[in-house]
């Protein structure tokens, strides 16, 4: 159960507030269907556009299953699994690429809900579990064979079930248009260069002209580029070495959604990370067909072994896909027939492995497709493979001994789903080759499914979302890293399809701000989006917690320097904490807070550590310093401020970060207007005091800002207990430190801001009083 999950009644009341949006979903695979269904459930009018004659895409071809931990299926089968194992397996598989921790945590946290949604909302019977390569537990869910014992391909079953629901239960809510090819994204651009997607241009089969279809938001779910054979396409740009490699993808997978998003300015990530599935069937009747039928993971997961043309094993068959594919390429000769000449391995199943895989399922591949050959003896196997029978017999014998001992020293295999030895009979054998299967790279998104563009001149953040544009599924990048973990593809489609669909459906909120000036004491429920580990960015023991605002276009309504209260329940106790936002007042759709996660963060840290993406807590706008950064000068209390002095003690640095960030943005904008003369030399001055060096946070970011804005920002550190080699201030903040590192004498167009523990703030007030600063020339949070 998701801690702090939104109660159904509260969710229905929240959704009732929105004005209906028109959501266009581009792509009819599982990500697109999930987005369309969730958007419709959130009250949107949905148009789903699919360029092919029917929906399904590559999702309908998926056979391995869909991952999830903490599911009722696992509970009924006594499978022990948890968040840490799932996330560890995903990160381990993704080494060498971008595995955004926020996306992985969201995938993990929402996995059980995704299985529940399919199983109990749409009655997909996800009751069979298997343990795929790279997994620490049985967590990949599939459907059982039908009443005749025939296999039920899980991707096809899910897609058929959802499409049937769209055509019946959702008739009138979701319009599906097949044969509708989207050619570009309609958009507008404001004076600041921010783009807003306003719809799509689409060409319907048989139509002579392009149609412009307006929308409040667009969800891209167009898949990857695994079948992009164009000379100027993504495969040629990013992985020319894979040109001519077979693929398991349909001919429709050419990356059109990525291209449209890139044209609009969206960031693409990990585009060179293309997964080879180790086992695409080579059809002996047509070995040169560049599109291969997938030999499902369950073949090896049931105990099928891989041998080369010499009859020798060379890899742990249950290792990661990337490892198995690379081993085939390194240890297997090209298939001797045809012109494609792909490296060929042979997969061999014993009778026990055939039983575990399922005889009816095997019959589909063997009898209907002709991809397996029956071999009654070891010698018959050797004849088909073309290897010495004695070598193959030794391989089988060694494998049988390894299973009995529980380990294979040659391949470091420790899991043996079924047995195989030289005394077995009635084998089946098939030819397999690594084939382009999945594109880990794609459009950059955040944990809310919002498409990101890079901001070259960002002060602290480097990205912002493109208004009205969302994405989910293989069109996106940044989740799977260098190698996708088997079973995570269908899961990604459901989790991020649903997130993107609901976020796209809720763009039209009647209130422009989360906190309303006419309701200052109201607690507002907010969904936690993500927690970012900021140890390297802001300092040890720090985290940035981000909450979704009510819509992707909504603002917080807070002023610079204003802080918020966070309230939630943990073990029956109500906990409240107070935080300064790290996000700017102009940031749309999100509110982020900085917090310490060690003992100095206080009891509220226990709550923030407990909740997960999708959890709901309550926020309330509080007081604090209210600054308005408007041209030509920042304003405070009705007067213009030219220089700021910041006195921070310990955790009191948090509100200063927002002020520093906003001032640097203001300085950038002022210079772009050609009004640099209005900026004071060192208009922003910080003295930051702490007990010892480990108490200092955000120093790296302060140093980077001082380097980027040397004429605007400077800071000075003071430690009461400095380490050996310390070269800055020692002891407590004294009037001389303020004179030298803030400014002196006081003036009406200057303002000193004080934040820290009460004893620190009291000491600073006394220092400023001694220096004859008047009460309206400084602001202390404790005196508010």
XYZ file of C-alpha atoms in Angstrom:
784
model
C 0.000 0.000 0.000
C 1.339 3.409 -0.970
C 2.025 5.392 2.220
C -0.114 8.502 2.259
C -1.949 7.524 -0.915
C -4.734 9.877 -1.963
C -8.126 8.684 -0.638
C -10.662 7.981 -3.377
C -13.123 10.590 -2.115
C -10.432 13.260 -1.995
C -9.299 12.320 -5.497
C -12.806 12.570 -6.932
C -13.320 15.953 -5.264
C -9.999 17.177 -6.640
C -10.752 16.065 -10.203
C -14.151 17.731 -10.080
C -12.444 21.142 -9.828
C -10.924 21.068 -13.321
C -12.326 22.440 -16.535
C -12.460 19.673 -19.121
C -9.353 19.416 -21.270
C -8.951 17.975 -24.750
C -6.020 15.550 -24.654
C -4.473 14.173 -27.846
C -2.542 10.931 -27.389
C -0.181 10.048 -30.223
C 0.416 6.303 -30.415
C -1.781 3.287 -29.737
C 0.554 0.968 -27.832
C 0.346 0.266 -24.116
C 1.742 3.678 -23.080
C -0.770 5.466 -25.298
C -3.708 3.321 -24.171
C -2.781 3.763 -20.506
C -2.516 7.538 -20.979
C -5.835 7.716 -22.810
C -7.696 5.673 -20.207
C -6.260 7.610 -17.268
C -6.941 10.951 -18.956
C -10.531 9.926 -19.592
C -10.923 8.808 -15.970
C -9.657 12.256 -14.944
C -12.471 13.870 -16.944
C -10.719 14.733 -20.215
C -12.017 14.372 -23.736
C -9.437 12.167 -25.451
C -8.443 11.677 -29.077
C -6.007 8.806 -29.677
C -4.154 8.897 -33.000
C -2.497 5.758 -34.389
C -0.741 5.819 -37.764
C -1.117 2.061 -38.345
C -4.325 0.323 -39.361
C -4.766 -1.087 -35.861
C -3.598 -0.290 -32.356
C -1.138 -2.364 -30.351
C 2.313 -1.445 -31.636
C 5.292 -3.320 -30.244
C 3.426 -3.717 -26.947
C 1.185 -6.329 -28.565
C 4.283 -8.384 -29.410
C 5.636 -8.475 -25.834
C 5.880 -11.953 -24.321
C 8.149 -11.798 -21.275
C 5.655 -10.140 -18.926
C 5.303 -7.074 -16.735
C 7.262 -6.504 -13.533
C 5.914 -5.491 -10.155
C 6.876 -5.957 -6.527
C 4.550 -6.079 -3.524
C 1.690 -7.422 -5.651
C -1.111 -9.692 -4.487
C 0.156 -12.330 -6.949
C 3.528 -12.362 -5.202
C 1.842 -12.486 -1.801
C -0.272 -15.496 -2.744
C 2.817 -17.342 -3.992
C 4.969 -16.404 -1.010
C 7.505 -14.409 -3.030
C 9.678 -12.145 -0.896
C 10.515 -8.973 -2.813
C 10.945 -5.304 -1.991
C 11.682 -1.823 -3.213
C 15.420 -2.044 -2.606
C 15.861 -5.222 -4.642
C 13.740 -3.968 -7.548
C 15.556 -0.654 -7.727
C 18.983 -2.283 -7.293
C 18.266 -4.658 -10.187
C 17.112 -1.776 -12.402
C 20.165 0.356 -11.611
C 22.521 -2.585 -12.045
C 21.054 -3.448 -15.419
C 21.233 0.188 -16.518
C 24.931 0.741 -15.814
C 26.591 2.786 -18.520
C 23.591 5.009 -19.190
C 21.203 7.422 -17.521
C 19.070 5.854 -14.797
C 17.367 8.911 -13.351
C 16.815 8.060 -9.690
C 13.466 9.880 -9.590
C 12.151 7.917 -12.568
C 13.383 4.603 -11.154
C 11.827 5.290 -7.755
C 8.525 6.239 -9.406
C 8.587 3.077 -11.536
C 9.265 1.008 -8.436
C 6.754 2.684 -6.139
C 3.950 2.554 -8.701
C 4.639 -0.992 -9.943
C 2.169 -2.763 -7.657
C -0.502 -0.171 -8.494
C 0.118 -0.797 -12.211
C -0.378 -4.550 -11.788
C -3.455 -3.929 -9.636
C -4.901 -1.576 -12.277
C -4.559 -4.147 -15.039
C -5.612 -7.082 -12.906
C -8.541 -5.667 -10.969
C -9.706 -2.716 -13.052
C -9.541 -4.503 -16.428
C -9.407 -8.151 -15.274
C -6.152 -9.123 -16.980
C -5.236 -12.402 -15.197
C -1.665 -11.638 -14.136
C -1.375 -14.745 -11.976
C 1.798 -16.414 -13.299
C 5.207 -15.326 -12.041
C 8.669 -15.901 -13.480
C 12.174 -14.757 -12.631
C 13.923 -13.266 -15.636
C 17.626 -12.680 -16.058
C 18.992 -9.895 -13.865
C 16.170 -10.166 -11.299
C 16.599 -11.077 -7.638
C 13.054 -12.417 -7.301
C 10.089 -13.777 -9.232
C 8.324 -10.528 -10.113
C 7.522 -10.741 -13.834
C 3.768 -11.279 -14.235
C 2.110 -13.149 -17.087
C -1.205 -14.794 -17.801
C -1.766 -18.565 -17.552
C -2.448 -20.673 -20.677
C -6.031 -20.699 -21.893
C -8.522 -23.487 -21.202
C -7.009 -25.540 -24.040
C -3.492 -25.176 -22.668
C -2.472 -22.766 -25.408
C -0.124 -19.876 -24.619
C -1.547 -16.421 -24.005
C 0.944 -13.770 -25.215
C 0.772 -11.212 -22.435
C 1.323 -8.102 -24.552
C -1.427 -9.072 -26.985
C -3.803 -9.937 -24.130
C -3.268 -6.599 -22.370
C -3.677 -4.598 -25.565
C -6.821 -6.459 -26.633
C -8.351 -6.063 -23.164
C -7.679 -2.320 -23.013
C -8.848 -1.733 -26.584
C -12.081 -3.608 -25.867
C -12.623 -1.360 -22.837
C -11.992 1.750 -24.944
C -14.527 0.616 -27.548
C -17.234 -0.210 -24.989
C -16.942 1.333 -21.538
C -15.142 4.448 -22.797
C -17.153 4.991 -25.966
C -17.876 8.712 -26.176
C -14.933 9.540 -23.916
C -12.059 8.308 -26.081
C -12.051 8.651 -29.861
C -9.594 6.312 -31.612
C -8.453 7.246 -35.087
C -6.289 4.696 -36.890
C -4.446 5.462 -40.100
C -3.804 8.921 -38.674
C -0.179 10.010 -39.022
C 0.936 12.981 -36.904
C 3.472 15.077 -38.795
C 4.291 17.918 -36.386
C 3.435 19.529 -33.066
C 1.541 22.794 -33.150
C 2.909 25.321 -30.694
C 3.344 28.942 -29.686
C 6.373 30.708 -28.195
C 6.260 33.524 -25.640
C 8.676 36.458 -25.227
C 10.861 34.469 -22.830
C 11.275 31.707 -25.401
C 9.059 29.206 -23.580
C 7.042 26.956 -25.863
C 3.465 25.784 -25.419
C 2.103 22.865 -27.429
C -1.364 23.626 -28.764
C -2.160 20.518 -30.782
C -0.918 18.382 -33.665
C -0.938 18.336 -37.429
C -2.256 15.009 -38.704
C -2.729 13.381 -42.111
C -5.500 10.796 -42.289
C -5.153 7.856 -44.669
C -6.750 8.790 -47.954
C -6.810 12.500 -47.162
C -5.058 14.927 -49.459
C -4.546 17.696 -46.944
C -3.046 18.026 -43.483
C -5.465 18.651 -40.611
C -4.658 20.802 -37.586
C -6.136 19.266 -34.453
C -6.116 21.656 -31.487
C -5.679 20.346 -27.955
C -5.019 21.522 -24.406
C -2.229 18.956 -24.104
C -0.506 16.244 -26.122
C 0.925 12.926 -24.917
C 3.613 11.361 -27.103
C 3.567 7.562 -26.942
C 5.085 6.798 -30.328
C 7.699 4.215 -29.329
C 11.352 3.927 -30.274
C 13.424 3.795 -33.460
C 14.365 0.114 -33.514
C 13.375 -0.247 -37.171
C 14.724 3.086 -38.405
C 16.709 2.178 -41.526
C 16.756 5.682 -43.014
C 20.165 6.996 -44.014
C 19.542 10.153 -41.961
C 17.516 8.502 -39.200
C 18.273 8.118 -35.505
C 19.985 4.740 -35.879
C 22.324 6.177 -38.504
C 22.999 9.237 -36.321
C 23.585 7.522 -33.004
C 24.359 3.823 -33.682
C 25.675 3.453 -37.223
C 27.442 0.249 -36.097
C 24.016 -1.428 -35.831
C 23.070 -0.706 -39.436
C 21.956 -3.992 -40.972
C 21.435 -5.691 -37.600
C 18.185 -7.664 -37.427
C 15.351 -6.212 -35.351
C 12.334 -7.498 -33.453
C 10.521 -4.198 -33.991
C 7.654 -3.545 -36.339
C 8.293 -1.393 -39.415
C 6.444 1.480 -37.713
C 9.189 2.005 -35.089
C 11.168 4.822 -36.715
C 11.276 7.456 -33.950
C 8.857 10.027 -35.368
C 7.734 11.230 -31.934
C 11.332 11.833 -30.882
C 11.955 13.792 -34.073
C 8.922 16.033 -33.535
C 9.882 16.683 -29.928
C 13.500 17.406 -30.843
C 12.359 19.891 -33.463
C 10.461 21.698 -30.718
C 13.565 21.888 -28.508
C 13.067 18.830 -26.291
C 16.196 17.275 -24.869
C 17.093 13.767 -26.053
C 19.048 11.507 -23.706
C 20.953 8.229 -24.164
C 20.158 7.984 -27.859
C 23.160 5.709 -28.391
C 21.815 3.181 -25.885
C 20.126 0.552 -28.049
C 19.371 -2.849 -26.552
C 20.031 -6.026 -28.444
C 17.774 -8.840 -27.380
C 20.104 -11.845 -27.322
C 17.619 -14.243 -28.878
C 15.787 -13.335 -32.038
C 14.801 -16.499 -33.931
C 16.585 -17.186 -37.206
C 14.002 -18.785 -39.460
C 15.890 -21.437 -41.479
C 13.340 -20.986 -44.259
C 14.079 -17.240 -44.527
C 17.346 -16.416 -42.708
C 17.753 -13.041 -44.437
C 14.497 -11.578 -43.106
C 15.740 -8.508 -41.163
C 12.725 -8.629 -38.818
C 13.045 -11.479 -36.345
C 10.429 -13.211 -34.259
C 11.416 -12.805 -30.618
C 12.563 -15.912 -28.763
C 11.059 -14.984 -25.399
C 13.044 -14.629 -22.194
C 11.027 -17.497 -20.760
C 12.842 -19.976 -23.009
C 16.068 -19.355 -21.125
C 14.138 -18.748 -17.920
C 12.755 -22.283 -18.195
C 16.197 -23.826 -18.497
C 17.078 -23.518 -22.173
C 20.853 -23.446 -22.686
C 22.892 -21.671 -25.353
C 25.719 -23.332 -27.289
C 27.850 -22.164 -30.191
C 28.638 -23.946 -33.453
C 31.237 -26.036 -31.572
C 28.625 -27.333 -29.171
C 30.044 -25.417 -26.195
C 28.251 -23.298 -23.606
C 29.751 -19.822 -23.204
C 27.480 -17.689 -20.973
C 25.111 -17.726 -18.003
C 21.836 -17.839 -19.893
C 20.084 -15.916 -17.099
C 22.481 -12.980 -17.098
C 21.465 -9.527 -18.296
C 20.348 -9.239 -21.897
C 23.327 -7.049 -22.709
C 25.735 -9.631 -21.295
C 24.151 -12.563 -23.136
C 23.976 -10.639 -26.429
C 27.628 -9.588 -26.182
C 28.638 -13.178 -25.396
C 26.864 -14.474 -28.507
C 28.600 -11.872 -30.644
C 31.987 -12.770 -29.159
C 31.672 -16.568 -29.157
C 29.448 -17.566 -32.074
C 30.162 -17.727 -35.805
C 27.810 -16.148 -38.358
C 24.864 -18.200 -39.567
C 26.232 -20.047 -42.592
C 23.228 -19.566 -44.892
C 21.911 -16.416 -46.555
C 23.510 -13.002 -46.867
C 22.672 -11.427 -43.484
C 25.459 -13.406 -41.734
C 24.330 -12.647 -38.185
C 26.145 -14.351 -35.284
C 24.198 -17.513 -34.503
C 23.784 -19.405 -31.225
C 21.719 -22.519 -30.673
C 19.182 -22.794 -27.881
C 18.571 -26.312 -26.610
C 15.663 -27.362 -24.377
C 15.542 -30.631 -22.480
C 12.185 -32.367 -21.896
C 12.048 -30.834 -18.405
C 12.690 -27.352 -19.824
C 10.005 -27.929 -22.448
C 7.517 -28.845 -19.741
C 8.413 -25.771 -17.707
C 8.191 -23.491 -20.737
C 4.846 -25.096 -21.614
C 4.238 -27.647 -24.332
C 1.356 -25.692 -25.881
C 3.518 -22.555 -25.988
C 6.384 -24.522 -27.508
C 4.046 -25.980 -30.105
C 3.275 -22.470 -31.343
C 6.949 -21.789 -32.102
C 7.775 -25.341 -33.270
C 4.752 -26.525 -35.207
C 3.106 -23.287 -36.319
C 6.175 -21.169 -37.039
C 8.710 -23.923 -37.715
C 11.428 -22.335 -35.595
C 12.358 -25.368 -33.448
C 13.594 -28.760 -34.641
C 13.014 -31.995 -32.772
C 16.131 -33.998 -31.903
C 15.530 -37.387 -30.277
C 19.176 -37.887 -29.246
C 22.333 -35.957 -28.438
C 23.720 -37.110 -31.768
C 20.711 -35.706 -33.604
C 21.262 -32.376 -31.826
C 24.885 -32.395 -32.902
C 23.867 -33.067 -36.514
C 21.509 -30.064 -36.552
C 24.102 -27.781 -34.923
C 26.972 -29.153 -36.999
C 29.240 -29.868 -34.049
C 31.004 -33.036 -32.808
C 28.578 -35.220 -30.852
C 31.213 -35.904 -28.191
C 31.682 -32.182 -27.529
C 27.943 -31.667 -27.124
C 27.719 -34.723 -24.846
C 30.476 -33.260 -22.635
C 28.622 -29.924 -22.549
C 25.394 -31.587 -21.430
C 27.231 -33.680 -18.837
C 28.993 -30.621 -17.397
C 25.694 -28.736 -17.203
C 24.014 -31.613 -15.375
C 26.871 -31.713 -12.852
C 26.690 -27.928 -12.400
C 22.964 -28.121 -11.638
C 23.581 -30.858 -9.102
C 26.336 -28.784 -7.448
C 24.330 -25.565 -7.601
C 26.910 -23.613 -9.593
C 28.656 -23.535 -12.952
C 32.306 -22.448 -12.559
C 32.630 -21.725 -16.266
C 29.755 -19.254 -16.558
C 29.065 -18.320 -12.899
C 25.525 -19.599 -13.167
C 23.801 -20.338 -9.855
C 20.122 -20.625 -10.827
C 19.071 -23.742 -12.764
C 15.337 -23.700 -13.558
C 15.455 -27.238 -15.008
C 17.876 -30.072 -15.645
C 19.734 -31.251 -18.734
C 22.406 -33.942 -19.094
C 23.848 -36.410 -21.590
C 21.273 -39.095 -20.732
C 18.279 -36.967 -21.760
C 16.396 -37.577 -25.001
C 13.840 -35.710 -27.127
C 15.449 -32.269 -27.228
C 14.295 -29.308 -29.283
C 16.779 -26.905 -30.898
C 16.447 -23.430 -32.459
C 18.773 -20.874 -34.025
C 18.928 -17.421 -32.401
C 20.797 -14.180 -33.003
C 21.059 -10.816 -31.188
C 18.519 -8.390 -32.615
C 17.741 -4.728 -32.059
C 14.930 -4.867 -29.542
C 14.593 -1.673 -27.532
C 15.808 1.926 -27.490
C 16.694 3.070 -23.976
C 17.215 6.640 -25.198
C 14.573 9.146 -26.096
C 12.828 12.323 -25.010
C 13.777 13.588 -21.552
C 10.888 13.654 -19.070
C 10.499 14.369 -15.372
C 8.711 12.153 -12.865
C 5.363 13.692 -13.868
C 5.809 12.713 -17.521
C 6.411 16.320 -18.629
C 8.770 16.679 -21.605
C 11.906 18.627 -20.727
C 14.004 21.145 -22.595
C 17.462 22.233 -21.477
C 17.935 25.820 -20.265
C 21.448 26.902 -21.226
C 21.490 29.835 -18.791
C 19.782 28.239 -15.784
C 21.058 29.432 -12.404
C 20.461 26.264 -10.366
C 18.083 24.231 -12.518
C 19.074 23.194 -16.037
C 15.679 22.115 -17.395
C 12.089 23.258 -17.723
C 9.061 21.502 -19.126
C 7.506 22.298 -22.477
C 3.987 23.413 -21.637
C 1.294 21.017 -22.746
C 3.661 18.254 -23.892
C 3.917 14.915 -22.100
C 5.440 11.567 -23.036
C 5.546 7.958 -21.892
C 6.943 4.629 -23.009
C 9.821 3.902 -25.356
C 9.707 7.398 -26.848
C 11.271 8.601 -23.569
C 14.784 8.181 -22.201
C 16.584 8.400 -18.889
C 14.956 5.476 -17.066
C 16.592 2.285 -18.307
C 20.189 3.443 -18.668
C 22.560 1.335 -20.738
C 20.400 -1.802 -20.707
C 16.700 -2.239 -19.925
C 15.806 -4.862 -17.358
C 13.471 -7.469 -18.847
C 9.828 -6.870 -17.910
C 10.301 -3.167 -17.200
C 9.072 -2.037 -20.615
C 5.397 -2.903 -20.181
C 5.615 -1.610 -16.607
C 7.042 1.717 -17.775
C 4.210 2.043 -20.301
C 1.539 1.614 -17.635
C 3.179 3.662 -14.865
C 4.258 6.669 -16.908
C 1.367 6.391 -19.345
C -1.063 6.808 -16.447
C 0.997 9.616 -14.874
C 1.290 11.504 -18.162
C -2.384 10.947 -18.988
C -3.653 12.363 -15.708
C -1.200 15.266 -15.734
C -2.258 16.098 -19.302
C -5.932 15.913 -18.338
C -5.565 18.299 -15.388
C -3.943 21.299 -17.086
C -7.072 23.486 -16.813
C -7.362 24.355 -13.145
C -9.538 27.393 -12.383
C -7.093 28.743 -9.774
C -3.867 30.238 -11.210
C -2.031 29.666 -7.910
C -1.967 26.844 -5.373
C -2.106 29.197 -2.398
C -4.852 31.784 -2.594
C -4.373 35.223 -0.985
C -7.996 35.184 0.198
C -7.462 31.866 2.030
C -4.159 32.322 3.886
C -4.764 29.688 6.577
C -5.908 26.812 4.360
C -3.954 23.535 4.208
C -3.815 22.298 0.598
C -3.341 18.587 -0.274
C -0.395 18.020 -2.614
C 0.985 14.891 -4.257
C 4.673 14.231 -3.772
C 6.353 13.944 -7.177
C 9.911 12.923 -6.307
C 12.830 13.122 -3.909
C 16.182 14.100 -5.394
C 19.403 13.099 -3.708
C 21.363 16.359 -3.605
C 24.390 15.287 -1.547
C 26.716 16.134 -4.415
C 24.830 19.231 -5.569
C 23.935 21.025 -2.342
C 25.917 19.267 0.397
C 25.922 16.215 2.634
C 22.634 14.959 4.054
C 20.463 17.117 1.795
C 17.438 16.213 -0.320
C 15.136 18.151 -2.591
C 11.518 17.064 -2.229
C 9.226 18.097 -5.084
C 5.441 18.299 -4.984
C 3.051 18.559 -7.901
C 0.935 21.696 -7.950
C -2.684 21.198 -8.950
C -1.867 21.543 -12.637
C 1.226 21.661 -14.820
C 0.478 25.345 -15.523
C -0.280 26.464 -11.969
C 2.059 28.698 -9.905
C 2.624 28.380 -6.178
C 1.495 31.936 -5.339
C 4.444 32.370 -2.956
C 6.733 35.367 -2.928
C 10.525 35.100 -2.830
C 11.524 34.541 0.784
C 8.174 33.164 1.867
C 8.189 29.704 3.423
C 5.727 26.820 3.642
C 4.539 24.355 6.255
C 4.371 20.641 5.451
C 1.983 18.434 7.435
C 1.390 14.693 7.383
C 0.741 11.691 9.570
C 3.220 8.977 10.508
C 2.267 6.106 12.823
C -0.751 8.067 14.070
C 1.280 11.188 14.886
C 0.845 14.470 13.019
C 4.191 15.957 12.028
C 4.739 19.520 10.810
C 7.882 21.070 9.359
C 8.738 24.462 7.874
C 10.754 24.854 4.694
C 11.866 27.469 2.204
C 11.166 26.552 -1.430
C 14.105 25.967 -3.742
C 11.859 26.465 -6.765
C 11.178 29.979 -7.995
C 7.752 31.668 -7.778
C 7.571 31.561 -11.578
C 8.183 27.815 -11.834
C 5.045 26.144 -13.150
C 3.471 22.992 -11.820
C 5.967 22.202 -9.072
C 7.072 23.298 -5.628
C 10.404 22.029 -4.333
C 11.805 22.250 -0.820
C 15.314 21.636 0.484
C 15.738 19.664 3.660
C 18.387 17.941 5.708
C 17.863 14.221 6.205
C 20.125 13.738 9.223
C 19.134 14.358 12.856
C 19.379 18.107 12.314
C 16.406 17.974 9.969
C 14.007 17.315 12.840
C 11.112 14.825 13.188
C 9.507 15.917 9.887
C 12.372 14.169 8.081
C 10.904 10.842 9.216
C 7.719 11.680 7.322
C 9.536 12.846 4.181
C 11.653 9.685 4.246
C 8.543 7.536 4.630
C 6.358 8.890 1.832
C 6.842 7.932 -1.808
C 5.947 9.355 -5.237
C 2.163 9.524 -5.314
C 1.820 10.077 -1.571
C -0.269 13.036 -0.414
C 0.680 15.540 2.271
C -0.688 18.980 3.107
C 1.031 22.312 2.468
C 0.256 25.782 3.787
C 1.696 29.166 2.860
C 3.386 30.841 5.791
C 5.024 34.189 6.355
C 8.601 35.220 5.842
C 10.339 37.760 3.712
C 8.305 38.829 0.697
C 10.459 40.127 -2.135
C 9.258 41.074 -5.576
C 11.920 40.913 -8.294
C 10.581 43.265 -10.943
C 12.446 45.621 -13.260
C 14.202 47.881 -12.732
C 14.827 47.048 -9.022
C 13.744 44.334 -6.571
C 11.074 45.617 -4.191
C 10.593 45.076 -0.462
C 7.869 46.734 1.569
C 7.217 49.298 -1.134
C 10.830 50.411 -1.602
C 13.456 49.511 -4.178
C 16.456 47.444 -2.995
C 19.816 47.705 -4.738
C 21.967 45.522 -2.459
C 21.202 42.521 -0.280
C 23.119 41.247 2.717
C 22.401 37.689 3.834
C 23.329 36.419 7.298
C 22.761 32.658 7.523
C 23.368 30.403 10.487
C 23.300 26.599 10.092
C 20.078 25.450 8.427
C 19.117 29.101 7.927
C 20.913 28.911 4.582
C 17.799 27.373 2.966
C 15.786 30.596 2.336
C 18.963 32.328 1.209
C 19.331 29.836 -1.644
C 16.017 30.944 -3.119
C 16.939 34.628 -2.769
C 20.341 34.023 -4.363
C 18.791 32.084 -7.217
C 16.181 34.740 -7.886
C 18.682 37.586 -7.743
C 21.008 35.867 -10.223
C 18.091 35.369 -12.616
C 17.213 39.029 -12.143
C 20.806 40.077 -12.893
C 20.811 37.963 -16.063
C 17.583 39.531 -17.282
C 18.807 43.028 -16.424
C 21.942 42.556 -18.532
C 19.918 41.156 -21.423
C 17.865 44.376 -21.349
C 21.078 46.414 -21.558
C 20.493 47.967 -18.126
C 23.636 46.666 -16.393
C 24.340 50.101 -14.884
C 21.364 49.678 -12.552
C 23.025 46.699 -10.848
C 25.204 47.368 -7.822
C 28.684 45.885 -7.583
C 28.212 42.806 -5.397
C 24.495 43.375 -5.039
C 24.288 40.056 -3.200
C 26.517 39.360 -0.173
C 26.341 36.276 2.046
C 27.944 35.477 5.400
C 27.303 31.823 6.247
C 28.146 30.593 9.758
C 28.066 27.069 11.156
C 29.478 25.070 14.043
C 31.719 22.771 11.978
C 32.439 21.958 8.362
C 29.958 19.068 8.104
C 27.186 21.509 9.004
C 27.794 23.556 5.864
C 25.384 22.804 3.033
C 25.158 24.042 -0.547
C 28.796 25.230 -0.576
C 29.473 23.703 -3.984
C 26.530 25.505 -5.513
C 27.565 28.769 -3.829
C 31.043 28.438 -5.275
C 29.668 27.766 -8.754
C 27.417 30.832 -8.557
C 30.274 33.025 -7.352
C 32.276 31.846 -10.366
C 29.415 32.481 -12.797
C 28.350 35.817 -11.286
C 31.538 37.375 -9.899
C 30.222 40.946 -10.164
C 26.958 40.120 -8.417
C 27.573 37.547 -5.716
C 30.163 36.889 -3.034
C 30.135 34.871 0.199
C 32.204 34.302 3.312
C 32.180 31.216 5.540
C 32.681 31.213 9.318
C 33.116 28.098 11.475
C 33.162 27.971 15.249
C 35.124 24.711 15.195
C 37.104 24.772 11.952
C 39.168 21.834 10.668
C 42.928 21.952 10.304
C 43.785 23.950 7.179
C 40.720 26.218 7.335
C 41.376 29.637 5.754
C 38.145 31.584 6.225
C 36.319 32.969 9.280
C 36.741 31.470 12.746
C 34.459 31.815 15.772
C 31.206 33.771 15.646
C 29.907 36.465 13.301
C 31.162 39.839 14.524
C 30.357 43.402 13.467
C 33.680 43.524 11.611
C 32.581 40.545 9.487
C 29.403 42.380 8.560
C 31.251 45.578 7.681
C 33.730 43.758 5.474
C 31.605 41.039 3.871
C 28.073 42.465 3.795
C 28.069 46.270 3.415
C 28.484 49.359 5.550
C 27.236 51.989 6.272
C 23.534 51.119 6.076
C 21.395 52.731 3.381
C 17.707 52.743 2.568
C 18.210 50.907 -0.727
C 19.950 48.034 1.094
C 18.426 45.157 3.034
C 19.971 42.601 5.389
C 18.166 39.251 5.729
C 18.807 37.059 8.790
C 17.887 33.403 9.158
C 19.116 30.722 11.520
C 18.526 29.328 15.009
C 16.888 31.858 17.387
C 20.122 32.449 19.300
C 21.926 33.213 16.032
C 19.247 35.616 14.834
C 19.222 37.437 18.200
C 22.995 37.850 18.047
C 22.838 39.207 14.509
C 20.134 41.696 15.417
C 22.315 42.994 18.243
C 25.262 43.351 15.827
C 23.180 45.318 13.346
C 21.784 47.527 16.098
C 25.341 48.335 17.188
C 26.159 49.236 13.587
C 23.142 51.586 13.580
C 21.026 49.661 11.089
C 17.412 50.725 11.524
C 14.689 48.140 12.000
C 13.366 48.554 8.471
C 16.871 47.961 7.025
C 16.983 44.310 8.109
C 14.609 41.384 8.285
C 14.896 38.521 10.781
C 12.578 35.525 10.372
C 12.307 35.079 14.135
C 11.101 38.666 14.584
C 8.315 38.429 12.016
